[in-house]
Amino acid sequence: MDLNTVVEIRDGRHPAPWRPGDAWLGGGTYLFSEPQPHLRRLVDLSRTGWTPVRRGPDGSLEIAATCTIAQLSRYARGLGAPAAPLFEQCCRAFLASFKIWNMATVGGNLCNALPAGPMTSLTAALDGECLLLAQDGGRRRVRVADFVTGAGRKDLAEGELLRSVTLPARALSCRTAFRQASLYGLGRSGVLVVGALDPLDGSLAVTLTASTVRPVRLWFPLAPTAGRLRAAIEGAVADGEWFDDIHGLPRWRRHMTFRYAEEIRRELEGGPR
């Protein structure tokens, strides 16, 4: 879609004062998908040269905001970590064409803050942390589970930039389980639940996305009973936080979330597959 209110595209490599009507341009799959009448200038990040995915000396994984879904998928195939299958599962949850895979970015998916955003699911489940850069040069870090605060809402100040997401080495060593539901075969996720079992201490994290307006990450020091898991979900998700749109009614999303969370609890409790 043409954005006929945009009068300038600025190279993101060269700092300049932020002004009303500016927007960061990564892959552009959202920006060019619908009218954006409030925009006047795009700040292009495509030539920043950020390494898409980089393994840190401590074993952590830094994913640049400009990393495309295709690049992340290719990298994960050779990752060699127990949590590696989760990357492809979440990439496939896009149910998008190869054209979207080669343009859509991890950062864009996070900053759109849609409940069904699968990069939110992936990075929240693996306890990811966002690096945010302010216009004045300041930096701050926010957990992905806290970065997305609601449907279309995120903890991002005016002009602030999501630079990268870092996944800790310990999370990559977790054994994971994945469940997803849509109302139809090629539909947007209505429910997406991920479990991550830490092999070091036996703790379990269960992360809910798509069915809720924000990511909900529940952590248990030991694998919970079915009753404790259900009670934790009920306590963490208020009645008004079950998402409601054409891709699923709140009652159905809630039911499937409880069902999948229990399936995941049993799968990971049962030991290696």
XYZ file of N, CA and C in Angstrom:
819
model
N 0.837 -1.190 0.000
C 0.000 0.000 0.000
C 0.881 1.254 0.000
N 0.555 2.208 -0.849
C 1.283 3.471 -0.865
C 0.935 4.286 0.381
N 1.966 4.858 1.002
C 1.766 5.753 2.140
C 1.915 7.181 1.612
N 0.810 7.748 1.170
C 0.895 9.014 0.436
C 1.066 10.237 1.332
N 1.156 10.030 2.649
C 1.451 11.158 3.541
C 2.928 11.247 3.879
N 3.695 10.200 3.522
C 5.123 10.188 3.812
C 5.857 11.032 2.774
N 6.646 11.989 3.249
C 7.346 12.896 2.341
C 8.860 12.712 2.383
N 9.349 11.857 3.310
C 10.798 11.693 3.429
C 11.124 10.327 4.013
N 12.219 9.734 3.556
C 12.772 8.522 4.160
C 14.193 8.841 4.581
N 14.484 8.676 5.862
C 15.796 9.015 6.400
C 16.599 7.759 6.699
N 17.875 7.784 6.451
C 18.776 6.668 6.733
C 18.981 6.567 8.243
N 18.601 5.443 8.814
C 18.689 5.254 10.261
C 20.105 5.218 10.804
N 21.111 5.113 9.942
C 22.496 5.091 10.404
C 22.984 6.468 10.841
N 22.263 7.497 10.426
C 22.702 8.858 10.715
C 21.717 9.517 11.687
N 22.123 9.756 12.940
C 21.209 10.329 13.935
C 20.682 11.694 13.504
N 19.437 11.936 13.846
C 18.793 13.229 13.590
C 17.659 13.377 14.592
N 17.276 14.601 14.913
C 16.199 14.802 15.895
C 14.909 14.096 15.486
N 14.306 13.442 16.452
C 13.020 12.779 16.232
C 11.927 13.820 16.218
N 10.949 13.659 15.344
C 9.878 14.645 15.281
C 8.536 13.951 15.088
N 7.434 14.636 15.404
C 6.106 14.031 15.229
C 5.899 13.565 13.792
N 5.310 12.382 13.648
C 5.086 11.796 12.332
C 6.183 10.876 11.874
N 7.224 10.683 12.711
C 8.302 9.749 12.386
C 7.908 8.326 12.762
N 8.480 7.362 12.073
C 8.306 5.953 12.419
C 9.532 5.183 11.963
N 9.916 4.167 12.753
C 11.013 3.284 12.359
C 10.520 2.352 11.262
N 11.353 2.125 10.262
C 11.027 1.210 9.172
C 12.007 0.054 9.196
N 11.495 -1.159 9.506
C 12.312 -2.356 9.473
C 12.027 -3.112 8.186
N 11.156 -4.127 8.267
C 10.754 -4.848 7.059
C 9.600 -4.172 6.341
N 8.776 -3.429 7.098
C 7.674 -2.694 6.504
C 6.423 -3.503 6.239
N 6.399 -4.777 6.671
C 5.232 -5.608 6.350
C 3.968 -5.117 7.038
N 4.109 -4.476 8.196
C 2.927 -3.875 8.820
C 2.696 -2.459 8.304
N 3.752 -1.648 8.257
C 3.597 -0.243 7.870
C 2.890 -0.110 6.517
N 3.229 -0.984 5.577
C 2.669 -0.865 4.235
C 1.433 -1.743 4.036
N 0.884 -2.264 5.105
C -0.281 -3.142 4.986
C -1.601 -2.410 5.133
N -1.564 -1.196 5.659
C -2.797 -0.435 5.879
C -2.458 1.050 5.945
N -3.456 1.915 5.801
C -3.179 3.359 5.821
C -2.517 3.797 7.131
N -1.565 4.725 7.000
C -0.879 5.304 8.162
C -0.909 6.839 7.997
N -2.075 7.432 8.091
C -2.191 8.860 7.755
C -1.433 9.793 8.693
N -1.012 9.288 9.849
C -0.284 10.132 10.798
C 1.207 10.231 10.479
N 1.693 9.417 9.554
C 3.139 9.378 9.282
C 3.553 10.408 8.239
N 4.729 11.004 8.483
C 5.310 11.971 7.548
C 6.720 11.568 7.109
N 7.418 10.803 7.960
C 8.794 10.434 7.641
C 9.085 9.033 8.190
N 9.811 8.223 7.403
C 10.230 6.895 7.827
C 11.730 6.903 8.069
N 12.147 6.292 9.172
C 13.567 6.178 9.504
C 13.972 4.746 9.195
N 14.710 4.579 8.108
C 15.016 3.262 7.539
C 16.155 2.584 8.292
N 15.875 1.370 8.808
C 16.872 0.591 9.550
C 17.510 -0.507 8.706
N 17.136 -0.609 7.456
C 17.555 -1.759 6.647
C 19.056 -1.777 6.348
N 19.727 -0.624 6.487
C 21.158 -0.576 6.170
C 22.034 -0.389 7.412
N 21.496 -0.725 8.559
C 22.275 -0.579 9.801
C 23.411 -1.592 9.877
N 23.248 -2.730 9.208
C 24.306 -3.733 9.211
C 24.384 -4.547 10.491
N 23.331 -4.541 11.284
C 23.340 -5.322 12.525
C 23.375 -6.812 12.201
N 24.222 -7.546 12.897
C 24.275 -8.998 12.725
C 22.930 -9.597 13.127
N 22.276 -10.367 12.250
C 20.915 -10.856 12.559
C 20.828 -11.637 13.861
N 21.722 -12.622 14.036
C 21.732 -13.439 15.253
C 23.187 -13.664 15.647
N 23.468 -13.485 16.926
C 24.850 -13.624 17.393
C 24.869 -14.358 18.724
N 25.750 -15.338 18.829
C 25.925 -16.095 20.072
C 26.940 -15.366 20.950
N 26.567 -15.087 22.179
C 27.449 -14.384 23.096
C 28.460 -15.314 23.728
N 29.529 -14.763 24.331
C 30.545 -15.595 24.978
C 29.992 -16.407 26.151
N 28.883 -15.953 26.724
C 28.263 -16.686 27.827
C 27.230 -17.699 27.348
N 27.115 -17.860 26.024
C 26.156 -18.810 25.471
C 24.795 -18.226 25.186
N 24.593 -16.944 25.518
C 23.310 -16.300 25.235
C 23.168 -16.061 23.732
N 21.974 -15.704 23.316
C 21.692 -15.483 21.899
C 21.087 -14.090 21.741
N 21.778 -13.237 20.972
C 21.257 -11.893 20.710
C 20.653 -11.862 19.313
N 19.367 -11.508 19.244
C 18.648 -11.424 17.977
C 18.405 -9.950 17.684
N 18.955 -9.472 16.582
C 18.762 -8.072 16.207
C 17.305 -7.817 15.853
N 16.846 -6.611 16.111
C 15.473 -6.253 15.770
C 15.229 -6.369 14.271
N 16.276 -6.174 13.458
C 16.143 -6.244 12.003
C 16.292 -7.653 11.443
N 16.519 -8.638 12.300
C 16.611 -10.029 11.851
C 15.276 -10.460 11.252
N 15.285 -10.996 10.058
C 14.040 -11.448 9.440
C 13.664 -12.842 9.951
N 12.439 -13.207 9.703
C 11.965 -14.534 10.115
C 12.757 -15.609 9.370
N 13.033 -15.384 8.097
C 13.813 -16.354 7.315
C 15.214 -16.516 7.890
N 15.860 -15.433 8.270
C 17.206 -15.511 8.840
C 17.196 -16.243 10.171
N 16.204 -15.984 10.995
C 16.120 -16.658 12.290
C 15.882 -18.154 12.104
N 15.020 -18.501 11.176
C 14.738 -19.910 10.911
C 15.991 -20.644 10.450
N 16.737 -20.041 9.538
C 17.960 -20.678 9.041
C 18.991 -20.837 10.153
N 19.137 -19.833 10.971
C 20.122 -19.909 12.054
C 19.750 -21.017 13.036
N 18.478 -21.115 13.372
C 18.046 -22.067 14.393
C 18.262 -23.512 13.976
N 18.294 -23.771 12.678
C 18.497 -25.150 12.207
C 19.852 -25.691 12.613
N 20.821 -24.817 12.798
C 22.146 -25.261 13.227
C 22.474 -24.869 14.647
N 21.481 -24.512 15.422
C 21.732 -24.004 16.763
C 22.282 -25.068 17.703
N 21.772 -26.280 17.595
C 22.295 -27.350 18.426
C 22.003 -27.206 19.900
N 20.862 -26.599 20.252
C 20.446 -26.448 21.647
C 19.108 -27.151 21.830
N 18.824 -27.657 23.032
C 17.552 -28.353 23.248
C 16.319 -27.534 22.875
N 16.407 -26.210 23.039
C 15.248 -25.355 22.737
C 15.149 -24.993 21.263
N 16.091 -25.459 20.427
C 16.121 -25.066 19.013
C 14.813 -25.355 18.267
N 14.140 -26.501 18.485
C 12.901 -26.755 17.733
C 11.832 -25.684 17.923
N 11.856 -25.006 19.068
C 10.839 -23.988 19.330
C 10.940 -22.830 18.347
N 12.145 -22.517 17.875
C 12.318 -21.415 16.942
C 11.521 -21.670 15.665
N 11.691 -22.859 15.101
C 10.986 -23.173 13.857
C 9.481 -23.256 14.086
N 9.071 -23.803 15.220
C 7.641 -23.883 15.513
C 7.011 -22.497 15.561
N 7.698 -21.548 16.176
C 7.151 -20.191 16.260
C 7.242 -19.479 14.917
N 8.313 -19.716 14.166
C 8.394 -19.132 12.826
C 7.245 -19.634 11.958
N 6.941 -20.914 12.060
C 5.860 -21.495 11.265
C 4.497 -20.995 11.711
N 4.398 -20.499 12.936
C 3.122 -19.985 13.440
C 2.693 -18.723 12.706
N 3.598 -18.098 11.942
C 3.219 -16.961 11.113
C 2.228 -17.373 10.036
N 2.370 -18.602 9.517
C 1.553 -19.068 8.403
C 1.573 -18.043 7.279
N 2.774 -17.527 6.974
C 2.937 -16.462 5.997
C 3.694 -16.964 4.779
N 3.608 -16.218 3.690
C 4.299 -16.580 2.467
C 5.798 -16.342 2.615
N 6.565 -16.879 1.658
C 8.024 -16.685 1.683
C 8.374 -15.208 1.562
N 7.518 -14.428 0.916
C 7.780 -12.997 0.771
C 7.740 -12.299 2.137
N 6.789 -12.691 2.967
C 6.711 -12.119 4.319
C 7.886 -12.605 5.150
N 8.207 -13.900 5.057
C 9.328 -14.454 5.817
C 10.627 -13.706 5.528
N 10.810 -13.261 4.297
C 12.058 -12.613 3.908
C 12.067 -11.110 4.168
N 10.954 -10.559 4.614
C 10.894 -9.131 4.906
C 10.530 -8.841 6.352
N 9.591 -9.577 6.916
C 9.133 -9.323 8.286
C 10.268 -9.539 9.273
N 10.360 -8.675 10.268
C 11.456 -8.729 11.230
C 10.968 -9.130 12.615
N 11.900 -9.648 13.389
C 11.599 -10.015 14.773
C 11.163 -8.772 15.556
N 11.913 -7.677 15.370
C 11.580 -6.454 16.085
C 10.226 -5.898 15.706
N 9.891 -5.958 14.432
C 8.589 -5.468 14.003
C 7.453 -6.259 14.603
N 7.625 -7.574 14.661
C 6.582 -8.420 15.246
C 6.380 -8.113 16.720
N 7.478 -7.880 17.433
C 7.378 -7.532 18.848
C 6.730 -6.163 19.038
N 7.149 -5.197 18.229
C 6.647 -3.829 18.413
C 5.204 -3.667 17.957
N 4.717 -4.523 17.071
C 3.295 -4.501 16.742
C 2.456 -4.907 17.941
N 3.037 -5.738 18.801
C 2.408 -6.160 20.052
C 1.045 -6.819 19.846
N 0.894 -7.537 18.756
C -0.347 -8.282 18.547
C -0.343 -9.522 19.438
N -1.476 -9.884 20.026
C -1.502 -11.078 20.876
C -0.984 -12.331 20.177
N -1.235 -12.432 18.862
C -0.821 -13.631 18.120
C 0.594 -13.522 17.570
N 1.342 -12.498 17.934
C 2.694 -12.345 17.423
C 3.596 -13.488 17.859
N 4.032 -14.368 16.949
C 4.787 -15.550 17.367
C 6.202 -15.254 17.839
N 6.769 -14.101 17.460
C 8.090 -13.754 17.992
C 7.978 -13.315 19.453
N 6.823 -12.772 19.825
C 6.561 -12.512 21.238
C 6.474 -13.835 21.985
N 5.782 -14.803 21.393
C 5.656 -16.128 22.017
C 7.021 -16.760 22.245
N 7.861 -16.741 21.204
C 9.186 -17.362 21.281
C 10.056 -16.692 22.330
N 10.196 -15.375 22.238
C 11.146 -14.677 23.100
C 10.656 -14.542 24.539
N 9.345 -14.457 24.742
C 8.826 -14.431 26.113
C 9.001 -15.789 26.766
N 8.751 -16.863 26.011
C 8.864 -18.216 26.566
C 10.294 -18.528 26.982
N 11.276 -17.966 26.248
C 12.689 -18.216 26.559
C 13.285 -17.081 27.392
N 12.414 -16.377 28.106
C 12.842 -15.352 29.075
C 13.713 -14.282 28.435
N 13.323 -13.845 27.239
C 14.092 -12.847 26.517
C 14.041 -11.469 27.151
N 15.058 -10.678 26.833
C 15.163 -9.314 27.358
C 15.408 -8.355 26.202
N 14.604 -7.303 26.123
C 14.715 -6.300 25.073
C 15.746 -5.242 25.454
N 16.545 -4.830 24.486
C 17.428 -3.680 24.637
C 16.793 -2.514 23.894
N 16.491 -1.429 24.620
C 15.812 -0.277 24.062
C 16.756 0.925 24.065
N 16.807 1.639 22.946
C 17.669 2.798 22.801
C 16.815 4.055 22.702
N 17.096 5.023 23.564
C 16.355 6.286 23.566
C 17.015 7.289 22.638
N 16.285 8.336 22.305
C 16.817 9.366 21.420
C 18.005 10.109 22.029
N 18.055 10.192 23.366
C 19.159 10.896 24.022
C 20.375 10.004 24.258
N 20.337 8.785 23.720
C 21.448 7.863 23.875
C 21.320 6.922 25.054
N 20.286 7.107 25.858
C 20.071 6.229 27.008
C 19.667 4.828 26.594
N 19.995 3.873 27.466
C 19.653 2.474 27.213
C 18.885 1.906 28.401
N 17.975 1.021 28.124
C 17.313 0.282 29.200
C 16.942 -1.096 28.692
N 16.780 -2.000 29.639
C 16.430 -3.381 29.314
C 15.107 -3.740 29.964
N 14.262 -4.414 29.202
C 12.937 -4.809 29.665
C 12.685 -6.241 29.232
N 12.200 -7.077 30.136
C 11.846 -8.445 29.767
C 10.734 -8.422 28.723
N 10.801 -9.333 27.776
C 9.781 -9.396 26.728
C 8.395 -9.557 27.338
N 8.286 -10.348 28.383
C 6.988 -10.570 29.027
C 6.407 -9.280 29.593
N 7.261 -8.286 29.844
C 6.791 -6.991 30.348
C 6.751 -5.930 29.256
N 7.433 -6.171 28.151
C 7.497 -5.202 27.057
C 6.136 -5.042 26.379
N 5.492 -6.170 26.079
C 4.144 -6.132 25.493
C 3.151 -6.044 26.648
N 2.427 -4.932 26.716
C 1.550 -4.672 27.858
C 0.070 -4.886 27.554
N -0.274 -5.072 26.305
C -1.668 -5.289 25.924
C -1.764 -5.447 24.424
N -2.979 -5.617 23.920
C -3.172 -5.780 22.479
C -2.796 -4.483 21.762
N -1.679 -4.512 21.047
C -1.201 -3.330 20.345
C -0.478 -2.331 21.227
N -0.202 -2.688 22.478
C 0.463 -1.759 23.399
C 1.792 -2.348 23.851
N 2.797 -1.481 23.961
C 4.115 -1.932 24.401
C 4.785 -0.830 25.204
N 5.790 -1.225 25.974
C 6.543 -0.297 26.811
C 7.641 0.338 25.966
N 7.250 1.281 25.125
C 8.173 1.912 24.195
C 7.839 3.395 24.135
N 8.788 4.228 24.552
C 8.573 5.672 24.573
C 8.661 6.252 23.165
N 8.208 7.482 22.995
C 8.257 8.158 21.699
C 9.699 8.226 21.204
N 9.929 7.717 20.010
C 11.253 7.750 19.416
C 12.200 6.682 19.910
N 11.786 5.875 20.867
C 12.642 4.819 21.390
C 12.706 3.670 20.389
N 13.852 3.021 20.342
C 14.095 1.970 19.350
C 14.381 0.641 20.031
N 13.717 -0.411 19.573
C 14.066 -1.767 19.989
C 15.278 -2.208 19.173
N 16.414 -2.354 19.847
C 17.658 -2.713 19.155
C 17.816 -4.222 18.997
N 17.492 -4.985 20.046
C 17.702 -6.432 19.992
C 16.965 -7.108 21.130
N 16.916 -8.421 21.045
C 16.380 -9.261 22.114
C 17.426 -10.308 22.444
N 17.736 -10.462 23.723
C 18.742 -11.444 24.149
C 18.062 -12.574 24.905
N 18.359 -13.800 24.482
C 17.849 -15.004 25.151
C 18.980 -15.606 25.971
N 18.776 -15.835 27.267
C 19.858 -16.372 28.101
C 20.216 -17.805 27.738
N 21.466 -18.145 27.972
C 21.957 -19.483 27.638
C 21.157 -20.561 28.365
N 20.795 -20.269 29.593
C 20.081 -21.283 30.370
C 18.730 -21.619 29.744
N 18.056 -20.597 29.185
C 16.767 -20.836 28.542
C 16.931 -21.708 27.301
N 18.047 -21.545 26.589
C 18.289 -22.335 25.384
C 18.526 -23.801 25.705
N 18.907 -24.079 26.939
C 19.145 -25.466 27.346
C 17.873 -26.175 27.799
N 16.758 -25.452 27.818
C 15.494 -26.038 28.284
C 14.884 -26.963 27.240
N 14.192 -27.970 27.723
C 13.363 -28.801 26.844
C 12.007 -28.129 26.728
N 11.510 -27.968 25.526
C 10.300 -27.193 25.308
C 9.160 -28.044 24.764
N 7.957 -27.526 24.927
C 6.755 -28.141 24.353
C 5.895 -27.010 23.805
N 5.242 -27.260 22.680
C 4.545 -26.214 21.932
C 3.141 -26.675 21.577
N 2.168 -25.792 21.764
C 0.801 -26.055 21.342
C 0.221 -24.783 20.739
N -0.507 -24.961 19.644
C -1.115 -23.826 18.956
C -2.477 -24.231 18.427
N -3.437 -23.314 18.476
C -4.760 -23.570 17.910
C -5.222 -22.360 17.121
N -5.863 -22.646 15.977
C -6.513 -21.624 15.160
C -7.898 -22.134 14.807
N -8.774 -21.223 14.462
C -10.136 -21.627 14.128
C -10.208 -22.318 12.772
N -9.211 -22.059 11.923
C -9.203 -22.713 10.617
C -7.764 -22.970 10.204
N -7.586 -23.773 9.171
C -6.281 -24.332 8.841
C -5.158 -23.337 8.691
N -5.388 -22.245 7.989
C -4.348 -21.248 7.763
C -4.682 -19.951 8.485
N -5.267 -20.090 9.653
C -5.701 -18.913 10.395
C -4.671 -18.399 11.378
N -4.902 -17.189 11.834
C -4.058 -16.597 12.862
C -4.210 -17.376 14.164
N -3.149 -17.452 14.937
C -3.186 -18.189 16.198
C -4.254 -17.607 17.123
N -5.102 -18.483 17.634
C -6.070 -18.075 18.642
C -5.579 -18.409 20.031
N -4.718 -19.415 20.101
C -4.119 -19.863 21.364
C -2.717 -20.346 21.035
N -1.741 -19.951 21.844
C -0.386 -20.478 21.688
C 0.229 -20.594 23.080
N 0.594 -21.807 23.444
C 1.144 -22.082 24.780
C 2.488 -22.779 24.610
N 3.480 -22.314 25.361
C 4.821 -22.902 25.323
C 5.247 -23.268 26.736
N 5.801 -24.449 26.886
C 6.390 -24.861 28.149
C 7.888 -25.004 28.001
N 8.631 -24.644 29.038
C 10.097 -24.766 29.020
C 10.553 -25.349 30.348
N 11.142 -26.536 30.296
C 11.590 -27.239 31.496
C 13.101 -27.081 31.642
N 13.532 -26.491 32.745
C 14.952 -26.264 33.010
C 15.587 -27.557 33.511
N 16.597 -28.089 32.800
C 17.196 -29.360 33.216
C 18.072 -29.231 34.460
N 18.457 -28.015 34.807
C 19.355 -27.834 35.943
C 18.634 -27.947 37.279
N 17.478 -27.315 37.391
C 16.775 -27.330 38.678
C 15.367 -27.885 38.599
N 14.919 -28.303 37.415
C 13.591 -28.879 37.270
C 12.466 -27.868 37.275
N 12.781 -26.588 37.206
C 11.731 -25.570 37.184
C 11.029 -25.581 35.832
N 9.785 -25.109 35.837
C 8.960 -25.114 34.627
C 8.378 -23.723 34.398
N 8.521 -23.235 33.179
C 7.882 -21.976 32.779
C 6.827 -22.295 31.733
N 5.627 -21.766 31.931
C 4.531 -21.931 30.971
C 4.131 -20.536 30.500
N 4.210 -20.308 29.202
C 3.953 -18.982 28.645
C 2.716 -19.023 27.759
N 1.805 -18.107 28.015
C 0.538 -18.015 27.285
C 0.571 -16.796 26.381
N 0.274 -16.995 25.110
C 0.125 -15.883 24.176
C -1.013 -16.209 23.222
N -1.404 -15.214 22.430
C -2.483 -15.312 21.447
C -3.865 -15.359 22.106
N -4.037 -16.166 23.128
C -5.325 -16.215 23.817
C -5.497 -15.067 24.802
N -4.392 -14.435 25.181
C -4.422 -13.346 26.145
C -3.963 -12.053 25.475
N -4.369 -10.914 26.027
C -4.034 -9.635 25.402
C -2.558 -9.292 25.563
N -1.875 -9.957 26.470
C -0.448 -9.749 26.713
C 0.176 -11.103 27.020
N 1.482 -11.239 26.837
C 2.107 -12.515 27.197
C 2.074 -12.732 28.706
N 1.750 -13.932 29.102
C 1.714 -14.304 30.520
C 2.696 -15.449 30.720
N 3.753 -15.197 31.492
C 4.773 -16.224 31.729
C 4.700 -16.649 33.191
N 4.353 -17.899 33.411
C 4.224 -18.461 34.750
C 5.433 -19.347 35.025
N 6.060 -19.134 36.183
C 7.262 -19.897 36.525
C 7.013 -20.680 37.805
N 7.366 -21.954 37.777
C 7.191 -22.831 38.927
C 8.549 -23.432 39.298
N 8.976 -23.317 40.550
C 10.283 -23.870 40.943
C 10.365 -25.380 40.759
N 9.216 -26.041 40.854
C 9.109 -27.467 40.570
C 7.880 -27.680 39.704
N 7.886 -28.744 38.911
C 6.735 -29.005 38.047
C 5.463 -29.037 38.879
N 4.454 -28.244 38.529
C 3.240 -28.154 39.353
C 2.300 -29.326 39.127
N 1.371 -29.470 40.034
C 0.274 -30.406 39.822
C -0.711 -29.763 38.849
N -1.639 -30.551 38.349
C -2.645 -30.017 37.433
C -3.457 -28.915 38.104
N -3.813 -29.134 39.361
C -4.605 -28.143 40.084
C -3.846 -26.848 40.301
N -2.560 -26.961 40.635
C -1.774 -25.749 40.877
C -1.562 -24.965 39.591
N -1.355 -25.667 38.481
C -1.185 -24.996 37.198
C -2.457 -24.247 36.820
N -3.587 -24.902 36.977
C -4.859 -24.244 36.631
C -5.092 -23.020 37.507
N -4.816 -23.162 38.787
C -5.021 -22.039 39.706
C -4.095 -20.876 39.361
N -2.883 -21.180 38.940
C -1.927 -20.129 38.577
C -2.408 -19.359 37.349
N -2.954 -20.071 36.370
C -3.471 -19.400 35.178
C -4.675 -18.537 35.537
N -5.568 -19.079 36.333
C -6.738 -18.315 36.745
C -6.348 -17.053 37.507
N -5.305 -17.147 38.317
C -4.864 -15.995 39.086
C -4.112 -14.967 38.267
N -3.478 -15.404 37.175
C -2.642 -14.503 36.379
C -3.406 -13.787 35.279
N -4.499 -14.388 34.804
C -5.255 -13.813 33.688
C -6.628 -13.380 34.179
N -6.854 -12.085 34.210
C -8.157 -11.562 34.617
C -9.193 -11.851 33.530
N -10.464 -11.802 33.908
C -11.534 -12.110 32.947
C -11.449 -11.251 31.694
N -11.088 -9.987 31.847
C -11.026 -9.093 30.706
C -9.760 -9.203 29.891
N -8.853 -10.099 30.270
C -7.586 -10.241 29.555
C -7.571 -11.401 28.560
N -8.681 -12.129 28.459
C -8.783 -13.126 27.390
C -9.167 -12.392 26.118
N -8.375 -12.554 25.074
C -8.535 -11.749 23.863
C -9.827 -12.108 23.148
N -10.435 -11.116 22.521
C -11.711 -11.290 21.845
C -11.645 -10.623 20.477
N -11.627 -11.425 19.419
C -11.720 -10.891 18.064
C -12.273 -11.977 17.152
N -12.235 -11.745 15.839
C -12.850 -12.697 14.914
C -12.117 -14.026 14.870
N -10.918 -14.090 15.455
C -10.135 -15.328 15.427
C -10.412 -16.221 16.637
N -11.378 -15.842 17.481
C -11.724 -16.702 18.603
C -12.384 -15.950 19.737
N -13.439 -16.541 20.286
C -14.107 -15.940 21.431
C -13.308 -16.192 22.712
N -13.402 -15.307 23.683
C -12.644 -15.481 24.926
C -12.900 -16.823 25.605
N -14.130 -17.276 25.590
C -14.457 -18.538 26.277
C -13.715 -19.707 25.633
N -13.668 -19.726 24.299
C -12.942 -20.789 23.598
C -11.449 -20.672 23.853
N -10.898 -19.480 23.797
C -9.466 -19.285 24.039
C -9.093 -19.745 25.447
N -9.922 -19.398 26.407
C -9.652 -19.793 27.794
C -9.651 -21.309 27.929
N -10.669 -21.965 27.358
C -10.768 -23.421 27.444
C -9.546 -24.090 26.821
N -9.152 -23.648 25.630
C -8.025 -24.268 24.950
C -6.698 -23.987 25.661
N -6.597 -22.832 26.287
C -5.383 -22.520 27.043
C -5.200 -23.494 28.195
N -6.266 -23.729 28.950
C -6.179 -24.687 30.062
C -5.865 -26.092 29.535
N -6.490 -26.458 28.445
C -6.259 -27.787 27.890
C -4.807 -27.958 27.454
N -4.281 -26.985 26.707
C -2.918 -27.104 26.202
C -1.885 -26.990 27.316
N -2.145 -26.141 28.293
C -1.204 -26.017 29.403
C -1.077 -27.345 30.156
N -2.194 -28.033 30.335
C -2.147 -29.331 31.013
C -1.447 -30.372 30.141
N -1.678 -30.355 28.828
C -0.971 -31.275 27.942
C 0.537 -31.056 28.021
N 0.936 -29.803 28.047
C 2.356 -29.470 28.123
C 2.943 -29.908 29.456
N 2.209 -29.696 30.518
C 2.683 -30.128 31.852
C 2.942 -31.628 31.847
N 2.033 -32.388 31.292
C 2.203 -33.845 31.272
C 3.348 -34.250 30.352
N 3.468 -33.595 29.212
C 4.541 -33.943 28.270
C 5.917 -33.709 28.886
N 6.116 -32.555 29.511
C 7.423 -32.252 30.052
C 7.692 -32.997 31.356
N 6.643 -33.329 32.076
C 6.818 -34.106 33.309
C 7.241 -35.536 32.987
N 6.891 -35.987 31.781
C 7.153 -37.383 31.422
C 8.584 -37.671 31.027
N 9.454 -36.655 31.001
C 10.853 -36.890 30.670
C 11.100 -36.777 29.169
N 12.336 -37.018 28.736
C 12.692 -36.866 27.322
C 11.848 -37.730 26.408
N 11.499 -37.167 25.232
C 10.719 -37.950 24.270
C 11.612 -38.856 23.464
